[in-house]
Short mmCIF file of C-alpha atoms and ligand atoms in Angstrom, two decimals:
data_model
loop_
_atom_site.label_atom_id
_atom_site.label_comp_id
_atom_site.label_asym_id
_atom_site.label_seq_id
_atom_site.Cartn_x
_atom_site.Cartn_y
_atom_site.Cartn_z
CA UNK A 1 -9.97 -39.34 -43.93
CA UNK A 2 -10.03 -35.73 -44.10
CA UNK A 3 -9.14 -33.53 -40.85
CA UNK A 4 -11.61 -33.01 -38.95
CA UNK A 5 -12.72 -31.37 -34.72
CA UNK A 6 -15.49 -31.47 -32.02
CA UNK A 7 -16.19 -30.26 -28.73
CA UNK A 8 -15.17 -32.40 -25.88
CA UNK A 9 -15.53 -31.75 -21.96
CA UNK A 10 -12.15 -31.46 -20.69
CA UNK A 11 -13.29 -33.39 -17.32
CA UNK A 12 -13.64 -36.65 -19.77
CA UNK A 13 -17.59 -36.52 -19.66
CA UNK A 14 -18.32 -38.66 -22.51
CA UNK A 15 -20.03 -37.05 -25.38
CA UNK A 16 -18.71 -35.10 -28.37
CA UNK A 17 -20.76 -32.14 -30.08
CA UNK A 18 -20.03 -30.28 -33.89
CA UNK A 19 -18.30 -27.40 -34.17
CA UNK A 20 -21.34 -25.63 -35.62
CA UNK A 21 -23.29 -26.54 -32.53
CA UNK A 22 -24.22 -23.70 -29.95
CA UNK A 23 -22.54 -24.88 -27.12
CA UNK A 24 -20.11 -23.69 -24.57
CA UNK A 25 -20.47 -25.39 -21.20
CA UNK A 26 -20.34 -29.75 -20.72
CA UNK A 27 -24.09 -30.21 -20.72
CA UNK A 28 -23.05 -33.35 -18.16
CA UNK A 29 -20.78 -31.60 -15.50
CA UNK A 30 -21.08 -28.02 -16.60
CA UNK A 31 -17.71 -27.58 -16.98
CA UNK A 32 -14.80 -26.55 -19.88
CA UNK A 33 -15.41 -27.59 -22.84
CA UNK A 34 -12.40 -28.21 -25.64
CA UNK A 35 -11.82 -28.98 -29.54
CA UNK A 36 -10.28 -32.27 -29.44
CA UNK A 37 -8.86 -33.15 -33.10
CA UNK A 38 -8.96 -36.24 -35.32
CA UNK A 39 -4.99 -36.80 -34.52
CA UNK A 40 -5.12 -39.92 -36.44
CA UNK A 41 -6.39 -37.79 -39.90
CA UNK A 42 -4.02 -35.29 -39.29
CA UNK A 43 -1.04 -38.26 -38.98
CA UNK A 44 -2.09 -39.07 -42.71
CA UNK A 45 0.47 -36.39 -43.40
CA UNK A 46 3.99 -37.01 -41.79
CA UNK A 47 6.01 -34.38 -39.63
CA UNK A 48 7.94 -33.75 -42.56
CA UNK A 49 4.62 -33.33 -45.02
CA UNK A 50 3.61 -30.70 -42.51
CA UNK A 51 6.27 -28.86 -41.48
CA UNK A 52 7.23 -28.69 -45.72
CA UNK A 53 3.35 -27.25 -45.95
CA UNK A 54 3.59 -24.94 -43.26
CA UNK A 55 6.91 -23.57 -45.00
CA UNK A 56 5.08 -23.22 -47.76
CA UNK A 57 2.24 -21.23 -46.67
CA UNK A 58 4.29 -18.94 -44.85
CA UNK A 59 3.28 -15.07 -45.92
CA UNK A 60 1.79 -16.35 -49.12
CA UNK A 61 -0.32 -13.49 -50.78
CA UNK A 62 -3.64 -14.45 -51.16
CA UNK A 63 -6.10 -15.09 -48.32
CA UNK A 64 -6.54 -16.66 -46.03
CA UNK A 65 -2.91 -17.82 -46.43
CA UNK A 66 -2.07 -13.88 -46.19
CA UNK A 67 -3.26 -15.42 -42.02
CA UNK A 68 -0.86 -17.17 -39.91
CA UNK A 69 -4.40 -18.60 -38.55
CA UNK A 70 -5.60 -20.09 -41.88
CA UNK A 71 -2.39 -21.16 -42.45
CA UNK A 72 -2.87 -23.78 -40.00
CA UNK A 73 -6.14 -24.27 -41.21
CA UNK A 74 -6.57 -28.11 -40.57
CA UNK A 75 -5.04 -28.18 -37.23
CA UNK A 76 -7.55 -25.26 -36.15
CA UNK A 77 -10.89 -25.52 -37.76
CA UNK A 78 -10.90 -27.87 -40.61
CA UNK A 79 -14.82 -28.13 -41.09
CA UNK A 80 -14.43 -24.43 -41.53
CA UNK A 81 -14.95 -23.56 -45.52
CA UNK A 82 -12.80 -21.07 -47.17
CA UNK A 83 -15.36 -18.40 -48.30
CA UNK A 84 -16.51 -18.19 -44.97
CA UNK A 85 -13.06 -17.36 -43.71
CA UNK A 86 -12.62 -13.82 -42.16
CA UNK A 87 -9.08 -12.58 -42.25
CA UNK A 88 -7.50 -9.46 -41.62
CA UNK A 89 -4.01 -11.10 -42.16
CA UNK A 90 -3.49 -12.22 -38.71
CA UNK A 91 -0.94 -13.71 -36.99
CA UNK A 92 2.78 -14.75 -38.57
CA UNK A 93 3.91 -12.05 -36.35
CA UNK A 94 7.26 -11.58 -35.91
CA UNK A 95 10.05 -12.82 -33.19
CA UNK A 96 11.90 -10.38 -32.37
CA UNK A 97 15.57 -10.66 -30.83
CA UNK A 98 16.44 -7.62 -28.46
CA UNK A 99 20.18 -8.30 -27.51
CA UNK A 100 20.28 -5.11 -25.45
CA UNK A 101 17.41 -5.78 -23.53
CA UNK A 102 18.56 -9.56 -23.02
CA UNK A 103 22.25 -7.66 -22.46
CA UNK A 104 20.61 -5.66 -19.24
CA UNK A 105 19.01 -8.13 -18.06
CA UNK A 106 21.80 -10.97 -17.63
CA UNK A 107 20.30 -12.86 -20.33
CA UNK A 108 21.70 -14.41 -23.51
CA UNK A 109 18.80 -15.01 -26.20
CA UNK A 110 15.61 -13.33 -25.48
CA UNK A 111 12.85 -12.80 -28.42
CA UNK A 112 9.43 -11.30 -28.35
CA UNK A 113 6.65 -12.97 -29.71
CA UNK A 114 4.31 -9.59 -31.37
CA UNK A 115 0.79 -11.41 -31.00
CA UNK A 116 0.45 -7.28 -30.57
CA UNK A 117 0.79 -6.14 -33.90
CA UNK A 118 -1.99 -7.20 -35.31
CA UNK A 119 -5.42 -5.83 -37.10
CA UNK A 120 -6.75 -4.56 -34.16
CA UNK A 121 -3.62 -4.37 -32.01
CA UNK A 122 -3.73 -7.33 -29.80
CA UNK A 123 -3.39 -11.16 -29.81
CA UNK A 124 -7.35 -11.50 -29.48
CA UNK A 125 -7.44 -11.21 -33.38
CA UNK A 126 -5.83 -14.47 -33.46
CA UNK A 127 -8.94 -16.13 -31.70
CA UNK A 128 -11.93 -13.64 -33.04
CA UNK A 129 -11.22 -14.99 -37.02
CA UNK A 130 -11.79 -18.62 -36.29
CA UNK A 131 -15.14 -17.66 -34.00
CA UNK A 132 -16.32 -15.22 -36.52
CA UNK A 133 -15.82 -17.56 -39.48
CA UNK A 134 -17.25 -20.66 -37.56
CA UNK A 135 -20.28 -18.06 -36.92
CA UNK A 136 -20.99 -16.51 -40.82
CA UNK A 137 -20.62 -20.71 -41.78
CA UNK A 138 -23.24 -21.28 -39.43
CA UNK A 139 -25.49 -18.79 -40.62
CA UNK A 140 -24.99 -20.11 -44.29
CA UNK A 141 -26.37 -23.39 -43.15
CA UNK A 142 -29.21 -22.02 -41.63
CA UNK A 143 -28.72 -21.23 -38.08
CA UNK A 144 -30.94 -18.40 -36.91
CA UNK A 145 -28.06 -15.92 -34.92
CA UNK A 146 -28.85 -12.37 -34.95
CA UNK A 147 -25.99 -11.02 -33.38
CA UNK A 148 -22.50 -12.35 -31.37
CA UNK A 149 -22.10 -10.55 -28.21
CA UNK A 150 -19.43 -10.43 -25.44
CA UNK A 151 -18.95 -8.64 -22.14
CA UNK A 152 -15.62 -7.28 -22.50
CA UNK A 153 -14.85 -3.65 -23.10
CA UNK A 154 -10.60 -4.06 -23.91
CA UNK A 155 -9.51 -5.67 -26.54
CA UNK A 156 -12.17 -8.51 -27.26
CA UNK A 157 -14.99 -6.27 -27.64
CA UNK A 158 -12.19 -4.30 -30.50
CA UNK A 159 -11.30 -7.63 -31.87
CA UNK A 160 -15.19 -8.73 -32.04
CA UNK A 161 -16.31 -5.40 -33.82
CA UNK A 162 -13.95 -6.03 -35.98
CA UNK A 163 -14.25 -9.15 -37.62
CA UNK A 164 -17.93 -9.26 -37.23
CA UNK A 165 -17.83 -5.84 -38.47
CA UNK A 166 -16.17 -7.52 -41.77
CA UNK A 167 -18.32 -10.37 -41.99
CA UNK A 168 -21.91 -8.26 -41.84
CA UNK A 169 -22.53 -10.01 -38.88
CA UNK A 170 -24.21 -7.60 -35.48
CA UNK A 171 -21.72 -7.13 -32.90
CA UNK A 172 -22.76 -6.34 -29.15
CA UNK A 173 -20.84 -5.43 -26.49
CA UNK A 174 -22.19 -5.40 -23.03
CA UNK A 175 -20.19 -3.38 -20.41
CA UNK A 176 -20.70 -1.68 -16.98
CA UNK A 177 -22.10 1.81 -17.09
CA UNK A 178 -19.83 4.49 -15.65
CA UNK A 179 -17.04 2.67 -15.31
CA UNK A 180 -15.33 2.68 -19.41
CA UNK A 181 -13.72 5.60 -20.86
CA UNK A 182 -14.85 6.46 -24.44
CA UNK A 183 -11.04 5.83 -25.99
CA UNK A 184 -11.31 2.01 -24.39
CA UNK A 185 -14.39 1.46 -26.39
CA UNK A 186 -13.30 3.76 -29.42
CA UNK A 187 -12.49 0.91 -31.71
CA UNK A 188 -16.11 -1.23 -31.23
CA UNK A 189 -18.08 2.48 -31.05
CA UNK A 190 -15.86 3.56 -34.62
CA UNK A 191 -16.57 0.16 -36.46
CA UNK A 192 -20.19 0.27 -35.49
CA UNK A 193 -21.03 -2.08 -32.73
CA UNK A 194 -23.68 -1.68 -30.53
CA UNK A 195 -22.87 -0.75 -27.46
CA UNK A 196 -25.11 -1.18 -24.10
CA UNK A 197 -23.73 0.29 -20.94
CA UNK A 198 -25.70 -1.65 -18.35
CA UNK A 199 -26.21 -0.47 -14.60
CA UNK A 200 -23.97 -3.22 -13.00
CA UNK A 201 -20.46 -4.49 -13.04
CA UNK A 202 -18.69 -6.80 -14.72
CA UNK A 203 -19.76 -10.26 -13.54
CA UNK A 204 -23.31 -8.49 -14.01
CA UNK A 205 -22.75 -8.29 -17.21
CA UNK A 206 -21.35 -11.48 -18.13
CA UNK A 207 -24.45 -13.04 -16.17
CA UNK A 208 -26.60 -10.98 -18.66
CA UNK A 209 -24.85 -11.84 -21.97
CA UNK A 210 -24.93 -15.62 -20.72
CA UNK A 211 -29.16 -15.22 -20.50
CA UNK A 212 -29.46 -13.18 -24.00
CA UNK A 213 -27.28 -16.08 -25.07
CA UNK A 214 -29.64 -18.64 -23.97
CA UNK A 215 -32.41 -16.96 -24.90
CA UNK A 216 -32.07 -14.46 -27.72
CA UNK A 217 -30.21 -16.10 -30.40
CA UNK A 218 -27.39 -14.25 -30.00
CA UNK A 219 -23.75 -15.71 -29.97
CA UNK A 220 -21.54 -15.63 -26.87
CA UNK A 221 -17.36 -14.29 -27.69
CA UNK A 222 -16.16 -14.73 -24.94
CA UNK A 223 -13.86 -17.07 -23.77
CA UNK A 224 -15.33 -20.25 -22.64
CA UNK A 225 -16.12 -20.34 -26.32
CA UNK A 226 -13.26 -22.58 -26.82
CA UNK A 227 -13.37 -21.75 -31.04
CA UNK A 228 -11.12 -19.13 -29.76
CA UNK A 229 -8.34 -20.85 -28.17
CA UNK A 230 -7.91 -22.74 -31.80
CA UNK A 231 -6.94 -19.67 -33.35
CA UNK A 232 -4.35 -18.40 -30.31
CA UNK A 233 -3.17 -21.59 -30.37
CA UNK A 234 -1.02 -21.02 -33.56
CA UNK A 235 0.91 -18.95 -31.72
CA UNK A 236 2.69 -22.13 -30.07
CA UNK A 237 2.95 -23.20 -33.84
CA UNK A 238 4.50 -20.16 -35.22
CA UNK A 239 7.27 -19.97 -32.70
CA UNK A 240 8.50 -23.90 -33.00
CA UNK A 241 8.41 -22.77 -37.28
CA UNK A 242 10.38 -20.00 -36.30
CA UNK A 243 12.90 -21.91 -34.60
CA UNK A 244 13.36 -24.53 -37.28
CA UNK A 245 10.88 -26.86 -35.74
CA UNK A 246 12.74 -26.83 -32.67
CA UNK A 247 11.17 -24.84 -29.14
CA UNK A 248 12.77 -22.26 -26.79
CA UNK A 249 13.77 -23.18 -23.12
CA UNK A 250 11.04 -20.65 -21.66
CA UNK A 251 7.69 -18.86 -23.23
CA UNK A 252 6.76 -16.36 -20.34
CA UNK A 253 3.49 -15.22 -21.11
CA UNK A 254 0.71 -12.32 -18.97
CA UNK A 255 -2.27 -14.77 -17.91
CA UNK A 256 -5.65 -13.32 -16.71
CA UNK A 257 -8.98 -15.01 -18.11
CA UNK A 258 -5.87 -17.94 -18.71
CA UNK A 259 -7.07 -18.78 -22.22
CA UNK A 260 -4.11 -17.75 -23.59
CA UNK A 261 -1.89 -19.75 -21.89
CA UNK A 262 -4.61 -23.10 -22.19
CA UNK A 263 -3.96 -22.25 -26.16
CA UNK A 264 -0.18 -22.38 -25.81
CA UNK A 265 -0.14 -25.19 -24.03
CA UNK A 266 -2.28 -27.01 -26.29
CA UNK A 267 -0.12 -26.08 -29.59
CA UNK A 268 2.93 -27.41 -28.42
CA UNK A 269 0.59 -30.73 -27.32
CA UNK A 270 -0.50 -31.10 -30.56
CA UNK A 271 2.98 -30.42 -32.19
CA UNK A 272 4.09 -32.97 -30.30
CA UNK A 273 1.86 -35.38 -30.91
CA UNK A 274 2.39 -34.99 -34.19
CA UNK A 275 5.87 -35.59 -34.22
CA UNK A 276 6.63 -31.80 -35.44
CA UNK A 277 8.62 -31.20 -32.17
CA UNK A 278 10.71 -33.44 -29.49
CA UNK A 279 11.09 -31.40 -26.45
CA UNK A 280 9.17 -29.76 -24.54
CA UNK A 281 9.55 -25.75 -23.53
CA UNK A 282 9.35 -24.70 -19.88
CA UNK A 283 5.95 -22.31 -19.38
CA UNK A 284 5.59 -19.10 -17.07
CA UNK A 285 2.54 -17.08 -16.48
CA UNK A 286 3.41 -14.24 -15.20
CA UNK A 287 0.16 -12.35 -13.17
CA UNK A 288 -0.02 -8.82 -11.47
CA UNK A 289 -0.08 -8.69 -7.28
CA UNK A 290 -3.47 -7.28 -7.67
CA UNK A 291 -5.21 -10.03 -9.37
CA UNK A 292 -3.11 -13.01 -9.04
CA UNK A 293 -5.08 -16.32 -8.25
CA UNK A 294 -3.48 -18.47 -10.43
CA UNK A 295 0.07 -17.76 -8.52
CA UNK A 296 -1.86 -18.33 -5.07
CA UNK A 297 -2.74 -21.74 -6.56
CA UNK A 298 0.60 -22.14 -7.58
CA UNK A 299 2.31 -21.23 -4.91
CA UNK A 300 0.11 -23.54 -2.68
CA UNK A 301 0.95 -26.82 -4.54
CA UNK A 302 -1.91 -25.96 -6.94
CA UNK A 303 -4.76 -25.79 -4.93
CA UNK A 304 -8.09 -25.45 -5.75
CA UNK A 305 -8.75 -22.07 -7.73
CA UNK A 306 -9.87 -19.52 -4.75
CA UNK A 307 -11.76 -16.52 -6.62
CA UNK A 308 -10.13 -13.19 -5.16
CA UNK A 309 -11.70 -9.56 -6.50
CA UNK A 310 -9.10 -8.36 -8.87
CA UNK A 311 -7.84 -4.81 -8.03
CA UNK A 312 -7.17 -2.22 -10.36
CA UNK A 313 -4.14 -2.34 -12.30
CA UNK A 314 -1.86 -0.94 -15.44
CA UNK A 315 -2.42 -3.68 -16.47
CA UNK A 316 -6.47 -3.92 -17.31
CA UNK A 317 -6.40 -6.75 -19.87
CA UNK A 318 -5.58 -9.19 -16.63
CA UNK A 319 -7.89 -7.80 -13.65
CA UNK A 320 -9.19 -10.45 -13.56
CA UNK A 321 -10.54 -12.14 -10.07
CA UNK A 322 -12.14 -15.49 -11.38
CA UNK A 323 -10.49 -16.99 -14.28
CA UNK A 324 -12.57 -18.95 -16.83
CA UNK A 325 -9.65 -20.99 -18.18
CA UNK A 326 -7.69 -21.90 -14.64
CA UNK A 327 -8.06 -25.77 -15.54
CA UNK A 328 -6.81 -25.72 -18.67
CA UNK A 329 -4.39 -23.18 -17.71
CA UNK A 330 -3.24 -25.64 -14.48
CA UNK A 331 -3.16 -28.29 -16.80
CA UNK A 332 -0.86 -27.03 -19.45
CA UNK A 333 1.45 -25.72 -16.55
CA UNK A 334 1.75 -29.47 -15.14
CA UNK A 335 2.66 -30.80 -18.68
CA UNK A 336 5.74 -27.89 -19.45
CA UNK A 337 6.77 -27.64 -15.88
CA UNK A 338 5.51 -24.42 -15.36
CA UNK A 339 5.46 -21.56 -13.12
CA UNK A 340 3.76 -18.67 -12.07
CA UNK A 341 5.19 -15.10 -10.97
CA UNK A 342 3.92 -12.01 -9.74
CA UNK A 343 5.14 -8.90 -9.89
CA UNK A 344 3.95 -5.16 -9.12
CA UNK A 345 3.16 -2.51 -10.68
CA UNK A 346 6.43 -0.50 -10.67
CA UNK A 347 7.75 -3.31 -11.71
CA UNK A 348 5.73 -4.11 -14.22
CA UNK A 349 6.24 -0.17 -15.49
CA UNK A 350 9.73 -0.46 -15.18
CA UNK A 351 10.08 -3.45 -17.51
CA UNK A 352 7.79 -2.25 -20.17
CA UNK A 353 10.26 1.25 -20.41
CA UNK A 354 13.61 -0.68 -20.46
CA UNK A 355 12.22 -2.81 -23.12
CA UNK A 356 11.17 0.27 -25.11
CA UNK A 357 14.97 1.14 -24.77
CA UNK A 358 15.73 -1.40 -26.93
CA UNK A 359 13.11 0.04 -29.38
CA UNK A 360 10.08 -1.59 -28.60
CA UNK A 361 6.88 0.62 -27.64
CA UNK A 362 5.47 -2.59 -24.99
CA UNK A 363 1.79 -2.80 -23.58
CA UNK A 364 1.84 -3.18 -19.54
CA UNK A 365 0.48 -6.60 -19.78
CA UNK A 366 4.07 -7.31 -21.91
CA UNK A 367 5.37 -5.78 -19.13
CA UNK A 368 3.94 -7.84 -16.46
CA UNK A 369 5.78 -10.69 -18.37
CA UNK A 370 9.14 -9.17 -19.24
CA UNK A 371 9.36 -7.91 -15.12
CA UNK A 372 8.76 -11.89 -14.72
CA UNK A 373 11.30 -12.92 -16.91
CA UNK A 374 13.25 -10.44 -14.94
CA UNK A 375 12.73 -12.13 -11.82
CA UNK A 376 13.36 -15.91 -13.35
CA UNK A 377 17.14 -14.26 -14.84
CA UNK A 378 17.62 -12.68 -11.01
CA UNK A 379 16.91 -15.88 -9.48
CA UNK A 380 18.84 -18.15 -11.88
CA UNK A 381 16.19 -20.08 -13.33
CA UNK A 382 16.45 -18.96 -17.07
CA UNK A 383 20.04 -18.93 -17.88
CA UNK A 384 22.63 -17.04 -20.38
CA UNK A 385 22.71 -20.36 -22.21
CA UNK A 386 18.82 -20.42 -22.52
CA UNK A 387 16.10 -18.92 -25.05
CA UNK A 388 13.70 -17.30 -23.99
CA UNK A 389 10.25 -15.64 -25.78
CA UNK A 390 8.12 -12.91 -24.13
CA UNK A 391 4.32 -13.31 -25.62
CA UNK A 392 3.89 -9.76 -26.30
CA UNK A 393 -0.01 -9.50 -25.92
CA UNK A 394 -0.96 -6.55 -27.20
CA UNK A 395 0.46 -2.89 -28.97
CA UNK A 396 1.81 -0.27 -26.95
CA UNK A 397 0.00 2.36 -29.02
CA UNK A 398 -3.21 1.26 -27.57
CA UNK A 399 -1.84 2.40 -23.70
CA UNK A 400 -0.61 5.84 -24.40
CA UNK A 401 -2.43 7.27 -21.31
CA UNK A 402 0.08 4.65 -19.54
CA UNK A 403 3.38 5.29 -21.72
CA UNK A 404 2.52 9.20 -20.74
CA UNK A 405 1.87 8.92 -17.08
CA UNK A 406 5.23 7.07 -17.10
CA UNK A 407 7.15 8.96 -18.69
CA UNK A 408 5.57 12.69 -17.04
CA UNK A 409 5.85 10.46 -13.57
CA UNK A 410 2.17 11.06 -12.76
CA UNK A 411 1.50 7.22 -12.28
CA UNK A 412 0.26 6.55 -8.85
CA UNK A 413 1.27 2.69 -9.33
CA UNK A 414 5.23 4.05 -10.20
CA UNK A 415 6.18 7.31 -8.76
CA UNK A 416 9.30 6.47 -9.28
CA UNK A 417 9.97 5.75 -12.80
CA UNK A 418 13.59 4.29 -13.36
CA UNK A 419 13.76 5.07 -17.45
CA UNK A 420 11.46 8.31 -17.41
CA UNK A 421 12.34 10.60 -20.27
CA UNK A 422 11.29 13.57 -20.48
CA UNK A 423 11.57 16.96 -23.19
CA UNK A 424 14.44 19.43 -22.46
CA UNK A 425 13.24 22.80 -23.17
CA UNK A 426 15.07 25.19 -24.12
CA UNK A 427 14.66 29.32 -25.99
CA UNK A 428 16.02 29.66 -29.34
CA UNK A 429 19.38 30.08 -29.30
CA UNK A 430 22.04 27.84 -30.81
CA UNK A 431 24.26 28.00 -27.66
CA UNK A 432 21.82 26.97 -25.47
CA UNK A 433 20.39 23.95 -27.83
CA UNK A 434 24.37 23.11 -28.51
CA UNK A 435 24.92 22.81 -24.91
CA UNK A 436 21.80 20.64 -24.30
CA UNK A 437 22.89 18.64 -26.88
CA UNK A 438 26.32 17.53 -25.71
CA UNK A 439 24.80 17.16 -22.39
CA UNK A 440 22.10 15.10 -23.39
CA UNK A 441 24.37 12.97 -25.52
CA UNK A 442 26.97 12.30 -22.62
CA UNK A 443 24.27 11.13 -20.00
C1 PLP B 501 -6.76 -10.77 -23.06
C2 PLP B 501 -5.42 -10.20 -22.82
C3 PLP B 501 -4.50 -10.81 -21.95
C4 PLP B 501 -4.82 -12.00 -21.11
O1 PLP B 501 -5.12 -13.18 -21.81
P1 PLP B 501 -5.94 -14.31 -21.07
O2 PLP B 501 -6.26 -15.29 -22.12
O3 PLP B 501 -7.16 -13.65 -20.51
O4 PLP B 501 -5.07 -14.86 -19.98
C5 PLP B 501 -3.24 -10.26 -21.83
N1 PLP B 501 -2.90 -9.14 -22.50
C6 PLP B 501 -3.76 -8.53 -23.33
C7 PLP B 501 -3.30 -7.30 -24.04
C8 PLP B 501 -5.05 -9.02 -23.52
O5 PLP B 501 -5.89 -8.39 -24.33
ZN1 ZN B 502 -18.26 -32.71 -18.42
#
């Protein structure tokens, strides 16, 4: 029996649809759907078979074993045929130990997960290779799709350009007019996407790309398209290889849309299942104040999901109001007794800079996460004995405008930057640089 995946409704609504079927809602109940795996093909191979394959995939250099994605191949999209794989090397991203950071913080073992450093410099890569290569298969069997199409303007719509880019495949992106700067769209406008600014907001928007969806033949990216979770869940896989088969105490990772997190949560399932791992790691999503449902739910026994209306933050990637993935999210909480934290935006700021003292260059949505591990080590609920891994979502380099505000003290969210470092000027002369110099060296 070879490996093999469907779409299921996550609600249980009987019913199980292909892979290479345009679908994204539960025609029954309208809600999530998932990709449920054959479990019993995959147990064909044991633990040890797959953990031994796995090893020996690792940073291999052709493609797609060159992905950490493809890598994982039958656990993510086995119906999924290599030359329609498109790879730009994602994933097998490094784990990173930061003693110093850990040191300041009260902590013994703390590790950062770079889902950042990637192609297009954040963890959406990890998803957009599995959709894109589902997509170019479909269209060598026939399926009439002129375009794939998504209503984000961060680091989807760069993530979607991309690979679609690199498959010849259209890529739209439908965003609010007015309200996107030219350097957040650089990377889609650069690798040719087209790009329709629309009179409306955001949920405007989505509502449109879900009718050209319906009715144009064009693909929908974003992330009820559950293809995507399969990739980001290899994440969960990576880090239990890169601990020996074996998990951390904690993952603290940023959750906005929540698909993320769903993804996590389902990697370590199906690691689990499979016999790869034993225990179980504990799960924070860490949220900002400003657009933090899934902590209200939390925080309230896990009531039902109340929409709010996000408010801007550093940290863009997550302003997000009404979460597409809250179900899955809840549910993956429930099964690695999670939590949720929120934290501000200083704080937020002030994390990501203390972190960048240990050499990192973080992205305020890493931040949101390392100021909640923060909190967790303050409170006594991740210990000096623990480990703990930060999902570092996306590069620093692509938030300069927010490393530079810090750092000149011009942001409005953190006037009062606790690591701001800033240039010493001086004239030329040798005494005065000298004497900078041994004062800057003894602060
Ligand atoms: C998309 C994104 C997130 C949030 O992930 P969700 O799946 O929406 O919870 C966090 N950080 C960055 C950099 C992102 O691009
Ligand atoms: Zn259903």
């Amino acid at each position: 029996m070879a490996p093999s995946a469907v779409f299921r409704c996550i609600a249980g609504c009987s019913g199980s649809y292909s892979l290479e079927q345009v679908i994204y809602r539960c025609p029954t109940c309208g809600g999530l759907l998932e990709v449920a795996h054959d479990l019993a093909a995959l147990r064909e191979r044991s633990a040890e078979e797959w953990k031994q394959l796995f090893e020996a995939r690792w940073r291999l250099t052709d493609d797609p074993w060159t992905s950490g994605v493809w890598a994982k191949h039958e656990w993510v999209a086995p119906q999924v045929r290599a030359e329609n794989i498109v790879t730009f090397g994602e994933g097998t991203s490094h784990l990173t130990k930061v003693p110093r950071y850990a040191n300041e913080i009260g902590l013994g073992d703390v590790r950062i997960k770079q889902c950042g450093t990637s192609h297009s410099g954040s963890f959406k890569d990890l998803g957009m290779t599995v959709l894109v290569s589902m997509v170019k298969q479909m269209i060598a069997n026939g399926a009439n799709i002129r375009a794939i199409a998504c209503a984000s303007t961060g680091d989807t719509s760069a993530a979607l350009a991309a690979y679609a880019a690199a498959a010849n495949i259209r890529a739209v992106v439908i965003l609010p007019r007015g309200k996107i700067s030219t350097a957040q769209l650089v990377q889609p406008l650069a690798m040719g996407a087209l790009v329709l600014a629309v009179d409306t907001d955001f949920d405007g928007c989505m509502k449109l790309v879900q009718e050209l969806a319906d009715r144009e033949g064009v693909y929908l990216a974003n992330s009820m398209n559950s293809l995507r979770l399969e990739g980001q869940k290899t994440v969960a896989i990576e880090l239990a290889q890169q601990f020996h088969w074996d998990v951390p105490d904690w993952v603290v990772i940023p959750g906005g849309n929540l698909g993320n997190v769903s993804a996590l949560g389902a990697g370590f399932e199906m690691l689990h299942a499979l016999g790869l791992i034993t225990k179980r790691p504990r799960i924070c999503v860490a949220q900002v104040a400003h657009a933090h449902p899934l902590y209200t739910s939390y925080r309230a026994s896990w009531a039902a999901l109340a929409p709010v209306k996000a408010k801007t933050t550093l940290a863009s990637a997550i302003q997000i109001g009404n979460p597409v993935s809250f179900a899955k999210a809840v549910r993956a909480l429930k099964a690695f007794e999670g939590v949720v934290e929120s934290v501000s935006e200083a704080e937020l700021a002030d994390a990501a800079a203390r972190a960048d003292r240990s050499g990192l260059f973080t992205c305020p949505h890493t931040g949101v996460a390392l100021a909640a591990l923060e909190k967790l080590a303050a409170r006594g609920e991740v210990t000096k004995d623990q480990r703990a891994v930060v999902i570092s979502t996306a590069s620093g380099l692509k938030f300069a405008d927010f490393k530079v505000g810090y750092h000149e003290g011009t942001l409005a969210e953190a006037p009062a930057p606790k690591f701001r470092n800033t240039p010493v000027e001086l004239p030329e002369s040798y005494d005065a640089l000298r004497e900078a110099l041994l004062r800057g060296l003894d602060s």
